[in-house]
Coordinates of C-alpha atoms and ligand atoms in Angstrom, one line a residue:
X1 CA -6.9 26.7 -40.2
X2 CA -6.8 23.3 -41.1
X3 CA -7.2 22.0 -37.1
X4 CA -10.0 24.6 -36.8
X5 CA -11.6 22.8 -40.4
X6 CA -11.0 19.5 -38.7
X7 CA -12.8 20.7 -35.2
X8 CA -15.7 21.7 -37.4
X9 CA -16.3 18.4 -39.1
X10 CA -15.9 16.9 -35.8
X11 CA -18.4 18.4 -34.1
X12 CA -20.9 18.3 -36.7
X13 CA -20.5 14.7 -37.4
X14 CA -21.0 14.2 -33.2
X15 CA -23.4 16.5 -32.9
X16 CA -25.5 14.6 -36.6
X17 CA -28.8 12.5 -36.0
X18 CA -28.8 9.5 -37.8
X19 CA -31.4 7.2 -38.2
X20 CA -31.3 3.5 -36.0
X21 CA -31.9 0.2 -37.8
X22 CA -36.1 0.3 -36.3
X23 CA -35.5 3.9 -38.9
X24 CA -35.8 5.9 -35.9
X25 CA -33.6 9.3 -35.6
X26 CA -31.0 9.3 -33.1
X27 CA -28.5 12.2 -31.9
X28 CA -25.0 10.9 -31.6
X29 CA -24.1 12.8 -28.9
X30 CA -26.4 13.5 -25.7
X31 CA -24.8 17.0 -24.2
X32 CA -23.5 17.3 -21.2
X33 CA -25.1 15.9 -18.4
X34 CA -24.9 17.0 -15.0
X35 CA -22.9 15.2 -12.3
X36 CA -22.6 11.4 -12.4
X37 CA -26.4 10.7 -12.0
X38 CA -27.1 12.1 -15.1
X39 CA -25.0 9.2 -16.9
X40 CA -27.6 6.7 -15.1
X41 CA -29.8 4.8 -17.9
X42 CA -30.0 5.5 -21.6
X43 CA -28.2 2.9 -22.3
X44 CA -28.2 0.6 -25.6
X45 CA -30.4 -1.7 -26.7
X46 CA -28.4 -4.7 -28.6
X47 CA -29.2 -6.8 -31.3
X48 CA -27.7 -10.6 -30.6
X49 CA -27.1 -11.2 -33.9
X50 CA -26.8 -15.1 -33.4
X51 CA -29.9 -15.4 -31.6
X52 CA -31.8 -13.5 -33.4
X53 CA -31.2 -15.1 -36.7
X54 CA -31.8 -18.7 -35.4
X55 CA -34.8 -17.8 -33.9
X56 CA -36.1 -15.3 -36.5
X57 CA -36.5 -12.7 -34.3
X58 CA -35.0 -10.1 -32.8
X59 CA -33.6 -10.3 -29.4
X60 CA -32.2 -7.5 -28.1
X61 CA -30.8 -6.9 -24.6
X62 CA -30.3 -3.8 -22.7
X63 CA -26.7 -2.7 -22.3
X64 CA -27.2 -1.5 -18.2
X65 CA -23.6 -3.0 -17.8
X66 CA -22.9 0.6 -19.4
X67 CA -24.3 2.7 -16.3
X68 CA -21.3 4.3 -14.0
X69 CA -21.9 1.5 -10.9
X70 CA -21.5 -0.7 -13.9
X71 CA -25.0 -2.6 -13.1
X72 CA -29.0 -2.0 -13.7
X73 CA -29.1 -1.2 -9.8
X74 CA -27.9 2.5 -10.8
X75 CA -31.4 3.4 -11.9
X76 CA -32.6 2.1 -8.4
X77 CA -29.9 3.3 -6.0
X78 CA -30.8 6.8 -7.6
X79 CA -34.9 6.7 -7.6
X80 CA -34.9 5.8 -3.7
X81 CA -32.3 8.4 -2.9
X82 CA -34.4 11.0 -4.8
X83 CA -37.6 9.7 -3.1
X84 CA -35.8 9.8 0.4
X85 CA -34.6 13.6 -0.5
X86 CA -38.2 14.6 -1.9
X87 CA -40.1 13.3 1.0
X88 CA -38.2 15.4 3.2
X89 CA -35.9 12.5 5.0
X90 CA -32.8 13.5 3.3
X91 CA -31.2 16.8 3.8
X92 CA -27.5 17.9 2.8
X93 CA -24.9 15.7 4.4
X94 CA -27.3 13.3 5.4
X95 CA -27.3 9.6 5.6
X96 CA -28.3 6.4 3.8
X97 CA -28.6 3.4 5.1
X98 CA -28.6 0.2 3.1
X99 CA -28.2 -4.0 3.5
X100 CA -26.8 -5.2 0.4
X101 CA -24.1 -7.4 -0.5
X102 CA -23.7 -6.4 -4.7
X103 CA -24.7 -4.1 -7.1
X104 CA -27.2 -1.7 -5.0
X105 CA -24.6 -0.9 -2.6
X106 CA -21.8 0.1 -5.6
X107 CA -24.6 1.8 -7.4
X108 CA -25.5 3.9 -3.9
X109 CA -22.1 4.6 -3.2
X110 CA -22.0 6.2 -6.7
X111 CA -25.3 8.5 -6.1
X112 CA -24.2 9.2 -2.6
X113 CA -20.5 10.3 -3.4
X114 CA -22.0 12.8 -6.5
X115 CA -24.8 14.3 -4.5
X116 CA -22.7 14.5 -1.2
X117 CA -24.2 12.0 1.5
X118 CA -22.3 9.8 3.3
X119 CA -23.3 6.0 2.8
X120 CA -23.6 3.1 5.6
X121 CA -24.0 -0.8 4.4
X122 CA -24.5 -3.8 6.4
X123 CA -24.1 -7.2 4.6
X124 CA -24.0 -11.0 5.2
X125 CA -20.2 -11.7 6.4
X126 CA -19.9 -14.6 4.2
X127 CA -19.6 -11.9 1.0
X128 CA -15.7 -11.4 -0.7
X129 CA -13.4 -9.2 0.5
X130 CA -13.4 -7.6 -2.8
X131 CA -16.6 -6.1 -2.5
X132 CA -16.0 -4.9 1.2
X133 CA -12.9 -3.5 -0.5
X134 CA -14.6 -1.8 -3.4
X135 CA -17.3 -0.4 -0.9
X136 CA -15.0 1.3 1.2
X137 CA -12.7 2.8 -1.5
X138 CA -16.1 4.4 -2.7
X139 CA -16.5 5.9 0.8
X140 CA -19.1 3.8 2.5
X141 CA -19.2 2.5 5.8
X142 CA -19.6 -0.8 5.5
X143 CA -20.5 -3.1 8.4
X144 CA -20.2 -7.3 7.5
X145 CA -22.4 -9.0 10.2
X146 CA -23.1 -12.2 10.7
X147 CA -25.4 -14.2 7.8
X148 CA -28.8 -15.7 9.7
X149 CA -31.8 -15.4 8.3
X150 CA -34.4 -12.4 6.9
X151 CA -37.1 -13.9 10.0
X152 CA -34.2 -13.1 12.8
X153 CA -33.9 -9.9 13.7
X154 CA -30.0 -9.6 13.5
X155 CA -30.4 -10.0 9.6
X156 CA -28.5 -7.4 7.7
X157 CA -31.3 -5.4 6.7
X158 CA -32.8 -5.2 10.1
X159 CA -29.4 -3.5 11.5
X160 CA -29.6 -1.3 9.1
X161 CA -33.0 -0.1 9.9
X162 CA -31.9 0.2 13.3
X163 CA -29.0 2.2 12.2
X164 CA -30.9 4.7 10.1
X165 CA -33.4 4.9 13.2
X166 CA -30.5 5.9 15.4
X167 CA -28.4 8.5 13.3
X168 CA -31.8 9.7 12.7
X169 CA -32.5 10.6 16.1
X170 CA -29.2 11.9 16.9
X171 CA -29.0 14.4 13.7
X172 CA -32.5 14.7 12.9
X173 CA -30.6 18.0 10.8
X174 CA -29.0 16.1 8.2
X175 CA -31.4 13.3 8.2
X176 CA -30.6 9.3 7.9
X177 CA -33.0 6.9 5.9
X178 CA -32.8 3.2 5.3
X179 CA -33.4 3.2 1.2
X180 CA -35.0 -1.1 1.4
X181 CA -34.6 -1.4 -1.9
X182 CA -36.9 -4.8 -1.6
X183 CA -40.2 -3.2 -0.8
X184 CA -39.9 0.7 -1.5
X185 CA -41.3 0.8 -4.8
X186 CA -39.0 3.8 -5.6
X187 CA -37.0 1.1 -6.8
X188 CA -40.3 -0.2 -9.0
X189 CA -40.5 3.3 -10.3
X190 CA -37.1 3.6 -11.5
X191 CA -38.1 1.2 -13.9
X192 CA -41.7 2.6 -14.7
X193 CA -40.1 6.2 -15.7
X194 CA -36.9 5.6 -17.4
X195 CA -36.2 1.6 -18.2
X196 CA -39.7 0.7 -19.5
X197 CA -39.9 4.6 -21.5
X198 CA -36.5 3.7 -23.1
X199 CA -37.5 0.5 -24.4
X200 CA -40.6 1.8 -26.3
X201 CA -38.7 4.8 -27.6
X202 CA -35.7 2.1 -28.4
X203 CA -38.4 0.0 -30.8
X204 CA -40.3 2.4 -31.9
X205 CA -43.1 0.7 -30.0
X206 CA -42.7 -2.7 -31.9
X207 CA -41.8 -4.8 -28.7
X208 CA -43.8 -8.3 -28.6
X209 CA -42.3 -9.3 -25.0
X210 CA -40.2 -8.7 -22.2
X211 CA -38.5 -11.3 -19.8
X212 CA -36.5 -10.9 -17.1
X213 CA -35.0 -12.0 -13.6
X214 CA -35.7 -10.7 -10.3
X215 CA -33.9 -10.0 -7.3
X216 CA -35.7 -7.0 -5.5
X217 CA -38.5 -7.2 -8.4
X218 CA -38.1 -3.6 -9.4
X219 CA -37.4 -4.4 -12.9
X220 CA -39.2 -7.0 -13.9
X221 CA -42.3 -5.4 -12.1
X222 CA -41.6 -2.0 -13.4
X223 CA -40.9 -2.4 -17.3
X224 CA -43.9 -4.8 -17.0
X225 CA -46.2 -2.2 -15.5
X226 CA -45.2 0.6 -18.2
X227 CA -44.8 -1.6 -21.1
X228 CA -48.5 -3.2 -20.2
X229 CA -50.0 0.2 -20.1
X230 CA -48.7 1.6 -23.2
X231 CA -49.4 -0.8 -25.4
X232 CA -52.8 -1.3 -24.1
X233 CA -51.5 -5.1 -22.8
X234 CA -50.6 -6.4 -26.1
X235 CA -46.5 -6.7 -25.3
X236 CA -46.3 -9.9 -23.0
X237 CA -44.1 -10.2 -19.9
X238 CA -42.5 -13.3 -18.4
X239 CA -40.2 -13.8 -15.1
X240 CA -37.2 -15.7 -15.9
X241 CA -36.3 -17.5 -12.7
X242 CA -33.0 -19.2 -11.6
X243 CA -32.9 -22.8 -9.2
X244 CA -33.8 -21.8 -5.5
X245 CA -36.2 -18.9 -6.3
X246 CA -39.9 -19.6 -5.0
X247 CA -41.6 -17.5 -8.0
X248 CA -41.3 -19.7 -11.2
X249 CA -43.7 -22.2 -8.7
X250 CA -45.9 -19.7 -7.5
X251 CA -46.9 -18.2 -10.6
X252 CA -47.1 -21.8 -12.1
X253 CA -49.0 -22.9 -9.5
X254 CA -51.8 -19.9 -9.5
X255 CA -50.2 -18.6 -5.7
X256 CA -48.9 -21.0 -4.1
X257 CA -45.4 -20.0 -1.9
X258 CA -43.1 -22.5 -1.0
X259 CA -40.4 -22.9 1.6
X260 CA -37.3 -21.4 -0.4
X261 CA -34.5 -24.2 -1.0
X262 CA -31.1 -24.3 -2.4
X263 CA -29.2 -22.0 -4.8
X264 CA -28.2 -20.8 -7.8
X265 CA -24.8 -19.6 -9.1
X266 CA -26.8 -16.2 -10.7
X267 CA -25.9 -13.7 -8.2
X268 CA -28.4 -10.9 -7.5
X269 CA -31.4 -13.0 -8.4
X270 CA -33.6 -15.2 -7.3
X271 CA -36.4 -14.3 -4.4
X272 CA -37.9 -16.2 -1.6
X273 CA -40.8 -13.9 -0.9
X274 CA -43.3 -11.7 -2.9
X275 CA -41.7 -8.0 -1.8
X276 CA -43.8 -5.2 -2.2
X277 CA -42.0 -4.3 -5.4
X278 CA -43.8 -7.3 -7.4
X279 CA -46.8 -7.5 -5.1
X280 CA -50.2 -6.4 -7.5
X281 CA -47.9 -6.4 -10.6
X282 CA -47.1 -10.5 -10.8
X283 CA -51.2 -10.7 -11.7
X284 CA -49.9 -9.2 -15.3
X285 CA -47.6 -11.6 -16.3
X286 CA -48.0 -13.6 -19.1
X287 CA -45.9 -16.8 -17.7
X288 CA -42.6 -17.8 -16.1
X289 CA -39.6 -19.7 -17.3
X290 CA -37.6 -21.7 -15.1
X291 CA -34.0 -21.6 -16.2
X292 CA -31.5 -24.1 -14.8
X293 CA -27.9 -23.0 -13.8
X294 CA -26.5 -25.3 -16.4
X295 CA -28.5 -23.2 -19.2
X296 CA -27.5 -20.2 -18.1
X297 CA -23.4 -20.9 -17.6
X298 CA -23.2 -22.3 -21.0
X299 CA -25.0 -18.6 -22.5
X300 CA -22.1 -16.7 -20.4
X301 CA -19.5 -18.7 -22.7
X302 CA -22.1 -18.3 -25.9
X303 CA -22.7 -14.4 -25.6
X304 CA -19.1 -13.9 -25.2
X305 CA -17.6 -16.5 -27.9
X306 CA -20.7 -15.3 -30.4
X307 CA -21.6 -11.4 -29.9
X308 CA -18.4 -10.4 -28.0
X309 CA -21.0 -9.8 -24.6
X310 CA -18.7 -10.3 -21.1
X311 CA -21.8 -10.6 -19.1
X312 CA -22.6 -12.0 -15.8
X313 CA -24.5 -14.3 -15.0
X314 CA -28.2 -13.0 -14.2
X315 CA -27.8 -11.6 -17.8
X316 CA -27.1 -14.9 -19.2
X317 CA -30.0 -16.4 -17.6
X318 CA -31.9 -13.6 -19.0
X319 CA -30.7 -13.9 -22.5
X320 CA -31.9 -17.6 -22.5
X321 CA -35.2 -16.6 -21.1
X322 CA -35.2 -14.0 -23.9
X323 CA -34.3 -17.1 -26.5
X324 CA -37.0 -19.3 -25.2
X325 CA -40.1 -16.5 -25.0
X326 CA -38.9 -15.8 -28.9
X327 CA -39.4 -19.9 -29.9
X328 CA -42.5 -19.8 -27.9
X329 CA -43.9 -16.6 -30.3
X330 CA -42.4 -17.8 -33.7
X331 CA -39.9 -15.6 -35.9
X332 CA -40.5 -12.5 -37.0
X333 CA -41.1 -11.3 -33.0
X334 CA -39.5 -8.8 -31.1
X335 CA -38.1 -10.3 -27.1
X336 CA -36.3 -7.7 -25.0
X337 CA -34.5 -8.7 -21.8
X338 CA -32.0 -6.9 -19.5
X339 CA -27.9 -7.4 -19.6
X340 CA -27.8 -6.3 -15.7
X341 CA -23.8 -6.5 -15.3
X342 CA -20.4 -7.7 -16.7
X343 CA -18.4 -10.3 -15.5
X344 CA -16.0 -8.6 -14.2
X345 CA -16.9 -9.0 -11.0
X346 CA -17.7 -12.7 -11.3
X347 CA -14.3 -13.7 -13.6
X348 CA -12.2 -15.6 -10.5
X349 CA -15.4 -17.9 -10.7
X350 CA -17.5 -18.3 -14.4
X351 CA -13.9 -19.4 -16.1
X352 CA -12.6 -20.9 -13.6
X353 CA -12.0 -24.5 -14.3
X354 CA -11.9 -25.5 -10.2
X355 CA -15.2 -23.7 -9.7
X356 CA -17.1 -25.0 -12.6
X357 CA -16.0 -28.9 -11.3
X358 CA -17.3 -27.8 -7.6
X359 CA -20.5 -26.4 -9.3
X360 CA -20.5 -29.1 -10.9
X361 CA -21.3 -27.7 -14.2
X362 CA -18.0 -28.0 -16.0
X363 CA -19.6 -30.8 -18.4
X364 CA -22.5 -27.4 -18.8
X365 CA -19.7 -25.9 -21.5
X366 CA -19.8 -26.8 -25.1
X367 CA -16.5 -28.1 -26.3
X368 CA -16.0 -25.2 -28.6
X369 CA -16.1 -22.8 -25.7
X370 CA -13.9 -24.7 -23.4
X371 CA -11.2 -22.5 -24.5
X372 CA -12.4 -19.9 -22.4
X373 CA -12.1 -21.6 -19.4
X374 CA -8.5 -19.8 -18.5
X375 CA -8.9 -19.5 -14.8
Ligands
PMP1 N1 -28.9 -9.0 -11.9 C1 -28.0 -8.6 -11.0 C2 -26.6 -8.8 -11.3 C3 -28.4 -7.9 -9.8 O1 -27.5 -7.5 -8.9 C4 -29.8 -7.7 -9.6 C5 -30.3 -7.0 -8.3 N2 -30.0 -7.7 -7.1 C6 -30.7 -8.1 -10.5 C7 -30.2 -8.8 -11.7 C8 -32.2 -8.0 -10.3 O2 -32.8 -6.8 -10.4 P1 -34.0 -6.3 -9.5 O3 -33.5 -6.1 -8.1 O4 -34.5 -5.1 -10.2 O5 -35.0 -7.4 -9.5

């Protein structure tokens, strides 16, 4: 009697709405979901408690570290499978094809495992082991080729075209489809149906800004593109770019593209092109941050010493884009921005005294944080 009074309680109190600190009525528990890719998205929206109280505002960052793949690709790797299966190219026990050295891959290998396809990735050779490991334990095919350049056609992406081209003539049945995340704006609507929804719903409408950094562009242009239309244009958008992108200077510059050079230590980010993902949706941002690797090495240490936050570091950059967008406004602003993965892919290098020194960004970390350097 007493465990079946305790079950009751239990379930109640799990099954109880409460009310979120923007007074808006949350259940505690979301049902049952079915398969894996009903666990993509609805993830949390944080409140950085330091930042927010020395800016004034509140800056709050969207737990995607908290989808299965562990990373904001999840959302995409789903979208273009389910675009691939509604247009007809994707049947049961079919194909996909993809050229991608990080998160997309781990988040297709997820979708593809749950709804039953088998999964084929090409990538640059000069990527870890780890990942080819991780790939393959997740049941992909996975194909390193050698690194040259997007313009030559031996690029990774361009095998993998071929690839999809060539199981797709041999078992038109089943069906094979390269997914090119960079310019099928499945990937864009990923972000348009469930990130940018989330965020208003998450605020109650009282965003002021986004910012973010992009890699394929999917997120930056998709949140922007939903969050501009539902609030009639008033929330502002900024790109949040790392060293080596070409973006921060063509939107600074009104257009102009330049010759992409050097790097960044954010993997996942930075973009040497305009894919078709951002093309027509850069024309709505409000600006562009340019945020240097030293900036966004030191908020890795700060997010985890301060709010507890083991993030990589695309999400550090885009935590001090988030910091600098709320100075720009003045307190009493709300600034979203995405926390795209964890570290735990990245740990051998972020606290790593060796790397930092051959980054040379080990004079980047506050004193006070140096104790995290353990590696
Ligand atoms: N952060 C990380 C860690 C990523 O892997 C990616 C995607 N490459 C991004 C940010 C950028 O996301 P998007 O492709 O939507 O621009």
């Amino acid at each position: 009697n007493s465990v079946r009074r305790f079950a009751t309680t239990a379930a109640r109190a799990a099954t109880a709405e409460t009310v979120n600190t923007y007074g808006i009525r949350v259940s505690q528990a979301q049902g049952v979901v079915d398969t894996l890719v009903g666990a993509i998205g609805n993830t949390p929206l944080i409140k950085l408690k330091k930042l927010s109280a020395e800016t004034g505002c509140n800056i709050l960052g969207k737990a995607e570290f908290q989808n299965p793949g562990g990373s904001i690709k999840d959302r995409a790797a789903l979208y273009v499978v389910k675009d691939a299966e509604e247009r007809g190219l994707l049947k049961p026990g079919g194909t996909v094809v993809e050229g991608t050295a990080g998160n997309t891959g781990i988040g297709l290998a997820h979708v593809c495992r749950a709804k039953g396809y088998k999964l084929v990735i090409y990538m640059p050779n000069t990527q870890s082991q780890g990942k080819i490991d991780l790939l393959r334990l997740l049941g992909a095919e996975v194909y390193p080729v050698p690194a040259v350049a997007w313009e030559n056609s031996e690029n990774y992406n361009w095998q993998a075209k071929r690839h999809a081209e060539r199981l797709q003539k041999e078992d038109p049945e089943h069906g094979a489809v390269w997914t090119n995340q960079f310019d099928n704006i499945a990937n864009r609507r990923a972000h348009i149906e469930t990130t940018g929804p989330e965020i208003w719903a998450q605020t109650i409408g009282k965003v002021d800004a986004f910012t973010c950094a992009t890699g394929t562009g999917g997120t930056l242009a998709g949140v922007t593109r939903f969050l501009k239309d539902v609030s009639d244009g008033r929330v502002k958008s900024f790109l949040a770019d790392p060293p080596g992108s070409v973006l921060h200077s063509y939107i600074s510059s009104g257009g102009q593209l330049k010759e992409r050079s050097g790097g960044s230590i954010t993997e996942g980010i930075g973009q040497g092109r305009v894919t078709d993902n951002l093309e027509n949706e850069v024309k709505e941002l409000d600006g562009s941050l340019f945020i240097s690797d030293e900036k966004s090495i030191a908020m890795v240490y700060r997010c985890l010493d301060e709010e507890g936050l083991y993030l990589g570091a695309s999400s550090a950059l885009n935590v001090v884009a988030a910091k600098e967008v709320a100075e720009k406004l003045g307190p009493n602003h709300t600034v979203v921005t995405m926390l795209c993965d964890g570290a735990y892919r990245y740990a051998d290098r972020l606290f790593s005294d060796k790397w930092l020194q051959s980054k040379n960004l080990r004079q980047a970390i506050p004193k006070h944080l140096e104790k995290y350097i353990v590696l």
